[in-house]
């Protein structure tokens, strides 16, 4: 693997490109790095992905009325951004965006495939295509010369639609041979979140997957660093909405960051860290509103301070699973229970077992949870407890536990030397 020392990967999320003003702020941020070798990864604008999800559903349900209305809404939103940004209406960007919408419209006219997830990826991926077309054109007009490239030419996945699994070898080869030489000459703007299967169908990498895309590119390039530009100062030791006296963490180790993301801190997508860690690529989380500020550095940090960090996952449901035939909950029952969870795609956030019961905490994600409960009930006696919160405190002390759990009922608790996790209500 040849290291490309100079290349930086920047990721701008939906909030950083949510309207014309936000996009022009992105240009101001990039102005500071004009001379650098830059790969700029951008996600869909604002809440576009949510709107496209609704569009995919309407298309699949053949609900023409909803389909037309949502399509029109998405189109208007992007046209407004373009008008707010680009000076000359003769700019070919207008035609470009127009053509993309016509392409999407044609897709929406064809009958849906049976596989919803396949349809989803073909439609929802447009959000990133629209946004990057607009951002790239605006940057060129603003004087930041760049080339738009299609991330699907580089990010190779299997055909697990909505959750594409990356083919790392193939992806790295494509990035090394086809992207790196271009980046050494000019800034490239590309999409987060999307990839391509071996059959050349568009895939997506899972919601909020643009951070992950940035990490995949950085891994393939052997980049110097990744910067995720956010509307917050950096990674905080708690969600400021829930913990008003939360403070910014200056430095964080990869492993601390993985745990935080995994247990529900939404500031970084959980899959982002490991590819970076494996190649020792530092990750910065910085504010696009204050680009000169240091933000948070995630690395093999040895100077990380171990202050209590609070991570809260809301809307949890607790399943207590007990046998009906007086059998103990040991290997055979556990393996059956795990396979039922896996077959419903429900990820277990926390679990605990005793001789006669098994308790798990999962995200309460609608219908799939009902189906899971139905299937478990065939074999086991099930009790559930809804509207719970999974609270993780890393580097806890008594005061931290006291502060976060005061007045709450504790339904389940687990501690290790550095981390305590409680399901509370
Ligand atoms: N646009 C995608 C989403 O909203 C990917 C991302 O924003 O990271 O899920
Ligand atoms: Mg997004």
Coordinates of C-alpha atoms and ligand atoms in Angstrom, one line a residue:
X1 CA 0.0 0.0 0.0
X2 CA 1.4 3.3 -1.1
X3 CA 0.7 6.1 1.4
X4 CA -0.5 9.3 -0.1
X5 CA 0.7 11.6 2.6
X6 CA -0.9 14.7 1.5
X7 CA -4.6 13.8 0.9
X8 CA -7.2 15.0 3.3
X9 CA -10.7 13.7 3.3
X10 CA -13.5 16.1 4.3
X11 CA -17.1 15.0 5.0
X12 CA -20.0 17.4 4.9
X13 CA -23.3 16.1 6.2
X14 CA -26.9 17.0 5.5
X15 CA -27.0 19.9 8.0
X16 CA -23.9 21.5 6.4
X17 CA -25.7 21.7 3.0
X18 CA -29.3 22.2 4.1
X19 CA -29.9 25.3 2.0
X20 CA -28.1 27.8 -0.2
X21 CA -26.6 29.7 2.7
X22 CA -25.2 26.5 4.2
X23 CA -23.6 25.5 0.9
X24 CA -21.9 28.9 0.5
X25 CA -20.6 28.4 4.0
X26 CA -19.0 25.1 2.9
X27 CA -17.2 27.1 0.1
X28 CA -15.9 29.5 2.8
X29 CA -14.6 26.5 4.8
X30 CA -12.9 25.0 1.8
X31 CA -11.4 28.4 0.8
X32 CA -9.0 27.8 3.7
X33 CA -7.7 24.6 2.2
X34 CA -7.6 25.5 -1.5
X35 CA -4.0 24.5 -2.0
X36 CA -4.5 21.0 -0.4
X37 CA -5.2 17.7 -2.0
X38 CA -8.8 17.2 -1.0
X39 CA -11.5 14.7 -1.4
X40 CA -14.8 16.3 -0.4
X41 CA -17.5 13.8 0.5
X42 CA -21.0 15.2 0.7
X43 CA -24.3 13.7 1.8
X44 CA -27.8 14.6 0.8
X45 CA -29.1 18.1 1.6
X46 CA -31.0 18.6 4.9
X47 CA -33.8 16.1 5.3
X48 CA -33.8 14.9 1.7
X49 CA -33.0 11.3 2.5
X50 CA -36.1 11.1 4.7
X51 CA -38.2 12.6 1.9
X52 CA -36.7 10.1 -0.6
X53 CA -37.5 7.3 1.8
X54 CA -41.1 8.3 1.7
X55 CA -40.9 8.6 -2.1
X56 CA -39.5 5.0 -2.3
X57 CA -42.3 3.8 -0.1
X58 CA -45.0 5.6 -2.2
X59 CA -43.5 4.2 -5.4
X60 CA -43.4 0.7 -4.0
X61 CA -47.0 1.0 -2.8
X62 CA -48.0 2.4 -6.2
X63 CA -49.5 5.3 -4.4
X64 CA -49.5 7.7 -7.4
X65 CA -50.8 10.7 -5.5
X66 CA -48.2 10.5 -2.7
X67 CA -45.5 9.7 -5.2
X68 CA -46.2 12.8 -7.3
X69 CA -46.5 15.1 -4.3
X70 CA -43.2 13.9 -2.6
X71 CA -41.4 14.1 -5.9
X72 CA -42.5 17.6 -6.5
X73 CA -41.5 18.6 -3.0
X74 CA -38.0 17.2 -3.4
X75 CA -37.6 18.8 -6.8
X76 CA -38.8 22.2 -5.6
X77 CA -36.4 22.1 -2.6
X78 CA -33.4 21.5 -4.8
X79 CA -34.4 24.0 -7.5
X80 CA -34.7 26.6 -4.7
X81 CA -31.2 25.8 -3.5
X82 CA -29.8 26.1 -7.0
X83 CA -31.5 29.4 -7.6
X84 CA -30.3 30.7 -4.3
X85 CA -26.7 29.8 -5.2
X86 CA -25.9 30.1 -8.8
X87 CA -25.7 33.5 -10.4
X88 CA -26.2 32.9 -14.0
X89 CA -29.4 31.1 -15.0
X90 CA -27.6 30.0 -18.1
X91 CA -25.3 27.8 -16.0
X92 CA -25.5 24.3 -17.3
X93 CA -26.0 23.2 -13.7
X94 CA -29.7 24.0 -14.1
X95 CA -29.9 21.6 -17.1
X96 CA -27.8 19.1 -15.2
X97 CA -30.2 19.0 -12.2
X98 CA -33.2 19.1 -14.5
X99 CA -31.9 16.0 -16.3
X100 CA -31.3 14.2 -13.0
X101 CA -34.9 14.8 -12.0
X102 CA -36.1 13.6 -15.4
X103 CA -34.0 10.5 -14.9
X104 CA -35.6 9.9 -11.5
X105 CA -39.0 10.6 -12.9
X106 CA -38.5 7.9 -15.6
X107 CA -37.5 5.5 -12.9
X108 CA -40.6 6.3 -11.0
X109 CA -42.7 5.5 -14.1
X110 CA -41.5 2.0 -14.4
X111 CA -43.2 -0.7 -12.2
X112 CA -41.3 -1.4 -9.0
X113 CA -39.3 -4.6 -8.5
X114 CA -40.5 -7.0 -5.8
X115 CA -37.5 -6.3 -3.6
X116 CA -38.3 -3.1 -1.7
X117 CA -34.7 -2.7 -0.5
X118 CA -33.5 -2.7 -4.1
X119 CA -36.0 0.0 -5.1
X120 CA -35.1 1.9 -2.0
X121 CA -31.4 2.1 -3.0
X122 CA -32.1 3.1 -6.6
X123 CA -34.3 6.0 -5.4
X124 CA -32.8 7.2 -2.2
X125 CA -29.3 7.4 -3.7
X126 CA -30.4 10.4 -5.7
X127 CA -30.2 12.6 -2.7
X128 CA -26.4 12.4 -2.7
X129 CA -26.2 12.8 -6.5
X130 CA -28.3 16.0 -6.4
X131 CA -26.4 17.5 -3.6
X132 CA -22.9 16.8 -5.0
X133 CA -23.9 18.1 -8.4
X134 CA -25.0 21.4 -6.9
X135 CA -22.1 21.7 -4.4
X136 CA -19.5 20.9 -7.1
X137 CA -21.0 23.4 -9.6
X138 CA -21.2 26.1 -6.9
X139 CA -17.6 25.6 -5.8
X140 CA -16.4 25.9 -9.4
X141 CA -18.4 29.1 -9.8
X142 CA -17.0 30.4 -6.5
X143 CA -13.4 29.7 -7.7
X144 CA -12.7 26.4 -5.9
X145 CA -11.9 24.3 -9.0
X146 CA -13.0 20.8 -8.5
X147 CA -14.1 17.7 -10.3
X148 CA -17.4 15.8 -9.6
X149 CA -16.9 12.1 -9.4
X150 CA -19.4 9.3 -8.9
X151 CA -18.6 7.3 -5.7
X152 CA -20.2 4.2 -7.2
X153 CA -17.1 3.9 -9.4
X154 CA -15.0 3.3 -6.3
X155 CA -17.1 1.9 -3.5
X156 CA -17.7 -1.7 -4.4
X157 CA -20.2 -3.7 -2.3
X158 CA -22.2 -6.9 -2.3
X159 CA -25.9 -6.7 -3.1
X160 CA -27.2 -6.4 0.4
X161 CA -29.4 -3.4 -0.4
X162 CA -29.7 -0.7 2.2
X163 CA -26.7 -2.1 4.1
X164 CA -24.1 -2.8 1.4
X165 CA -21.1 -4.8 2.6
X166 CA -17.9 -3.3 1.3
X167 CA -15.5 -5.3 -0.8
X168 CA -12.4 -3.8 0.7
X169 CA -9.8 -5.2 -1.7
X170 CA -11.7 -4.2 -4.8
X171 CA -12.6 -0.8 -3.3
X172 CA -9.0 -0.1 -2.4
X173 CA -7.7 -1.1 -5.8
X174 CA -10.3 1.2 -7.6
X175 CA -9.5 4.1 -5.3
X176 CA -5.7 3.7 -5.7
X177 CA -5.8 3.4 -9.5
X178 CA -8.7 5.6 -10.5
X179 CA -9.1 8.2 -7.8
X180 CA -5.8 8.9 -6.2
X181 CA -4.0 10.1 -9.4
X182 CA -6.8 12.6 -10.0
X183 CA -6.7 13.8 -6.4
X184 CA -3.1 14.6 -6.7
X185 CA -4.0 17.1 -9.4
X186 CA -7.3 18.5 -8.3
X187 CA -10.0 18.7 -5.6
X188 CA -12.7 16.0 -6.1
X189 CA -16.3 16.2 -4.9
X190 CA -18.1 12.9 -4.4
X191 CA -21.0 11.3 -2.6
X192 CA -21.2 9.7 0.8
X193 CA -23.6 6.8 1.5
X194 CA -23.7 5.1 -1.9
X195 CA -21.8 2.3 -3.6
X196 CA -22.3 -0.2 -6.4
X197 CA -22.8 -4.0 -6.4
X198 CA -21.0 -6.4 -8.6
X199 CA -24.1 -6.4 -10.9
X200 CA -23.7 -2.6 -11.3
X201 CA -26.7 -1.8 -9.2
X202 CA -26.6 1.2 -6.8
X203 CA -26.4 0.2 -3.2
X204 CA -26.4 2.3 0.0
X205 CA -24.4 1.7 3.1
X206 CA -27.0 2.3 5.8
X207 CA -28.6 5.5 7.1
X208 CA -26.1 8.2 8.1
X209 CA -23.5 6.2 6.2
X210 CA -21.6 9.2 4.8
X211 CA -19.1 9.3 7.7
X212 CA -18.4 5.7 6.8
X213 CA -17.9 6.5 3.2
X214 CA -15.3 9.1 4.2
X215 CA -13.5 6.5 6.2
X216 CA -13.6 4.0 3.3
X217 CA -12.1 6.6 1.0
X218 CA -9.5 7.5 3.5
X219 CA -8.6 3.9 4.0
X220 CA -8.2 3.3 0.3
X221 CA -6.2 6.4 -0.2
X222 CA -4.0 6.0 2.9
X223 CA -5.1 9.6 3.6
X224 CA -3.4 12.0 5.9
X225 CA -6.6 12.7 7.9
X226 CA -10.3 12.7 7.8
X227 CA -12.4 15.7 9.0
X228 CA -16.1 15.5 9.7
X229 CA -17.5 19.0 9.6
X230 CA -20.5 19.3 11.9
X231 CA -22.8 22.0 13.5
X232 CA -21.3 21.2 16.9
X233 CA -17.9 22.1 18.3
X234 CA -16.7 18.5 18.3
X235 CA -17.4 15.4 20.3
X236 CA -19.0 16.2 23.6
X237 CA -19.0 14.1 26.7
X238 CA -22.8 14.0 26.5
X239 CA -25.7 15.2 24.3
X240 CA -26.1 18.8 25.3
X241 CA -29.9 18.5 24.9
X242 CA -29.9 15.9 27.7
X243 CA -26.8 17.0 29.6
X244 CA -26.7 20.8 29.6
X245 CA -23.3 21.0 31.2
X246 CA -21.7 18.7 28.6
X247 CA -18.2 19.8 27.5
X248 CA -16.2 19.2 24.4
X249 CA -13.6 16.4 24.4
X250 CA -10.3 17.6 22.9
X251 CA -8.9 14.2 22.3
X252 CA -10.4 10.8 22.1
X253 CA -8.9 7.4 21.5
X254 CA -10.2 5.3 18.7
X255 CA -11.6 2.7 21.1
X256 CA -13.4 5.3 23.2
X257 CA -14.9 6.7 20.0
X258 CA -16.0 3.3 18.8
X259 CA -17.8 2.6 22.1
X260 CA -19.4 6.0 22.1
X261 CA -20.7 5.7 18.6
X262 CA -21.8 2.1 19.1
X263 CA -23.8 2.9 22.2
X264 CA -25.7 5.7 20.6
X265 CA -23.6 8.9 20.4
X266 CA -24.8 10.2 17.0
X267 CA -21.9 12.4 16.4
X268 CA -19.9 9.8 14.4
X269 CA -21.3 6.8 12.6
X270 CA -20.2 3.6 14.4
X271 CA -18.6 2.0 11.4
X272 CA -16.3 5.0 10.7
X273 CA -13.6 4.4 13.2
X274 CA -12.2 0.9 12.6
X275 CA -11.0 1.5 9.0
X276 CA -9.3 4.6 10.2
X277 CA -7.8 2.9 13.2
X278 CA -6.4 0.1 11.1
X279 CA -4.4 2.6 9.1
X280 CA -3.7 5.0 11.9
X281 CA -5.5 7.8 10.1
X282 CA -6.5 10.6 12.5
X283 CA -10.1 11.8 12.5
X284 CA -11.1 15.4 13.3
X285 CA -14.6 16.4 14.2
X286 CA -14.9 20.1 13.7
X287 CA -17.5 22.9 13.5
X288 CA -18.3 24.2 10.0
X289 CA -19.4 27.4 11.8
X290 CA -16.0 27.9 13.5
X291 CA -13.6 26.2 11.1
X292 CA -10.5 27.6 12.8
X293 CA -11.3 26.0 16.1
X294 CA -9.5 22.8 17.0
X295 CA -12.5 20.5 17.4
X296 CA -12.0 17.0 18.6
X297 CA -9.1 14.7 17.5
X298 CA -9.8 11.0 17.4
X299 CA -6.5 9.0 17.2
X300 CA -4.4 6.5 19.1
X301 CA -4.4 9.3 21.7
X302 CA -2.5 8.8 24.8
X303 CA -3.3 12.2 26.2
X304 CA -7.0 11.5 26.4
X305 CA -8.5 12.5 29.7
X306 CA -10.8 10.1 31.3
X307 CA -13.8 12.3 32.2
X308 CA -17.2 10.7 32.6
X309 CA -18.9 10.5 29.2
X310 CA -22.7 10.0 29.0
X311 CA -24.4 8.3 26.1
X312 CA -28.1 7.9 26.0
X313 CA -30.1 5.7 23.6
X314 CA -33.8 6.5 23.8
X315 CA -36.9 4.5 23.0
X316 CA -35.5 1.1 24.1
X317 CA -37.6 -2.0 24.7
X318 CA -36.6 -4.6 27.1
X319 CA -37.5 -8.3 26.4
X320 CA -37.5 -10.8 29.2
X321 CA -37.5 -14.2 27.7
X322 CA -38.2 -17.3 29.9
X323 CA -38.7 -20.9 29.0
X324 CA -42.1 -22.5 29.1
X325 CA -40.9 -26.1 29.6
X326 CA -38.8 -25.5 32.8
X327 CA -35.6 -25.8 30.7
X328 CA -32.7 -23.6 31.7
X329 CA -31.7 -20.7 29.5
X330 CA -28.4 -22.1 28.4
X331 CA -26.6 -22.9 25.1
X332 CA -29.4 -24.5 23.1
X333 CA -32.1 -22.0 24.1
X334 CA -29.6 -19.1 23.7
X335 CA -28.6 -20.1 20.3
X336 CA -32.3 -20.4 19.2
X337 CA -33.0 -17.0 20.7
X338 CA -30.0 -15.4 19.0
X339 CA -31.0 -16.8 15.6
X340 CA -34.5 -15.4 16.0
X341 CA -33.1 -12.0 16.7
X342 CA -30.8 -12.2 13.8
X343 CA -33.5 -13.4 11.4
X344 CA -35.5 -10.3 12.2
X345 CA -32.4 -8.0 11.8
X346 CA -32.9 -6.7 15.4
X347 CA -29.6 -5.8 17.0
X348 CA -29.2 -6.5 20.7
X349 CA -27.8 -3.4 22.6
X350 CA -27.4 -5.1 26.0
X351 CA -28.1 -8.5 27.3
X352 CA -28.1 -10.4 30.6
X353 CA -28.9 -14.0 31.5
X354 CA -29.9 -16.0 34.5
X355 CA -30.7 -19.6 34.9
X356 CA -34.3 -19.2 33.9
X357 CA -34.5 -16.1 31.9
X358 CA -32.7 -14.0 29.3
X359 CA -33.1 -10.2 29.1
X360 CA -32.2 -8.0 26.2
X361 CA -32.5 -4.4 25.4
X362 CA -33.1 -3.3 21.7
X363 CA -34.2 -0.3 19.8
X364 CA -38.0 -0.2 19.6
X365 CA -38.2 -0.1 15.8
X366 CA -41.9 -0.6 15.0
X367 CA -43.2 -3.5 13.0
X368 CA -40.2 -5.7 13.0
X369 CA -40.3 -5.7 16.8
X370 CA -43.9 -6.9 16.7
X371 CA -42.9 -9.7 14.4
X372 CA -40.0 -10.6 16.6
X373 CA -42.2 -10.7 19.7
X374 CA -44.7 -12.9 17.9
X375 CA -42.0 -15.4 16.9
X376 CA -40.4 -15.5 20.3
X377 CA -43.8 -16.0 21.9
X378 CA -44.2 -19.3 20.1
X379 CA -41.4 -20.8 22.1
X380 CA -41.0 -18.6 25.2
X381 CA -42.9 -16.6 27.8
X382 CA -42.2 -13.0 26.9
X383 CA -42.5 -9.9 29.0
X384 CA -41.7 -6.5 27.6
X385 CA -41.0 -3.1 29.0
X386 CA -41.2 -0.2 26.6
X387 CA -40.1 3.4 26.6
X388 CA -36.9 2.7 28.4
X389 CA -33.5 4.4 28.0
X390 CA -30.1 2.7 27.7
X391 CA -27.6 4.9 29.5
X392 CA -23.9 4.2 29.1
X393 CA -21.4 6.1 31.2
X394 CA -17.8 5.6 30.3
X395 CA -15.2 6.5 32.9
X396 CA -17.9 6.6 35.5
X397 CA -17.6 7.6 39.1
X398 CA -20.3 7.7 41.8
X399 CA -21.2 11.3 41.2
X400 CA -21.7 10.7 37.5
X401 CA -24.0 7.7 38.2
X402 CA -25.9 9.6 40.8
X403 CA -26.4 12.6 38.5
X404 CA -27.6 10.6 35.5
X405 CA -29.9 8.0 37.2
X406 CA -31.4 10.1 40.0
X407 CA -35.1 9.5 40.3
X408 CA -35.1 6.8 37.7
X409 CA -36.0 3.2 38.0
X410 CA -33.1 0.9 37.1
X411 CA -34.4 -2.1 35.1
X412 CA -31.0 -3.7 34.3
X413 CA -27.4 -2.8 35.0
X414 CA -24.0 -4.0 34.0
X415 CA -20.6 -2.7 34.9
X416 CA -17.0 -3.2 33.9
X417 CA -14.0 -1.3 35.2
X418 CA -14.5 1.7 32.9
X419 CA -18.1 1.5 31.7
X420 CA -21.5 1.2 33.4
X421 CA -24.6 0.5 31.4
X422 CA -28.1 0.8 32.8
X423 CA -31.5 0.4 31.3
X424 CA -33.6 3.0 33.1
X425 CA -37.1 4.4 33.1
Ligands
LIG1 N1 -28.0 11.0 3.4 C1 -27.8 9.8 4.1 C2 -28.7 9.8 5.4 O1 -29.3 10.8 5.7 C3 -26.4 9.5 4.5 C4 -25.8 10.5 5.5 O2 -26.4 11.6 5.7 O3 -24.8 10.2 6.1 O4 -28.9 8.8 6.0
LIG2 MG1 -28.1 12.8 6.3

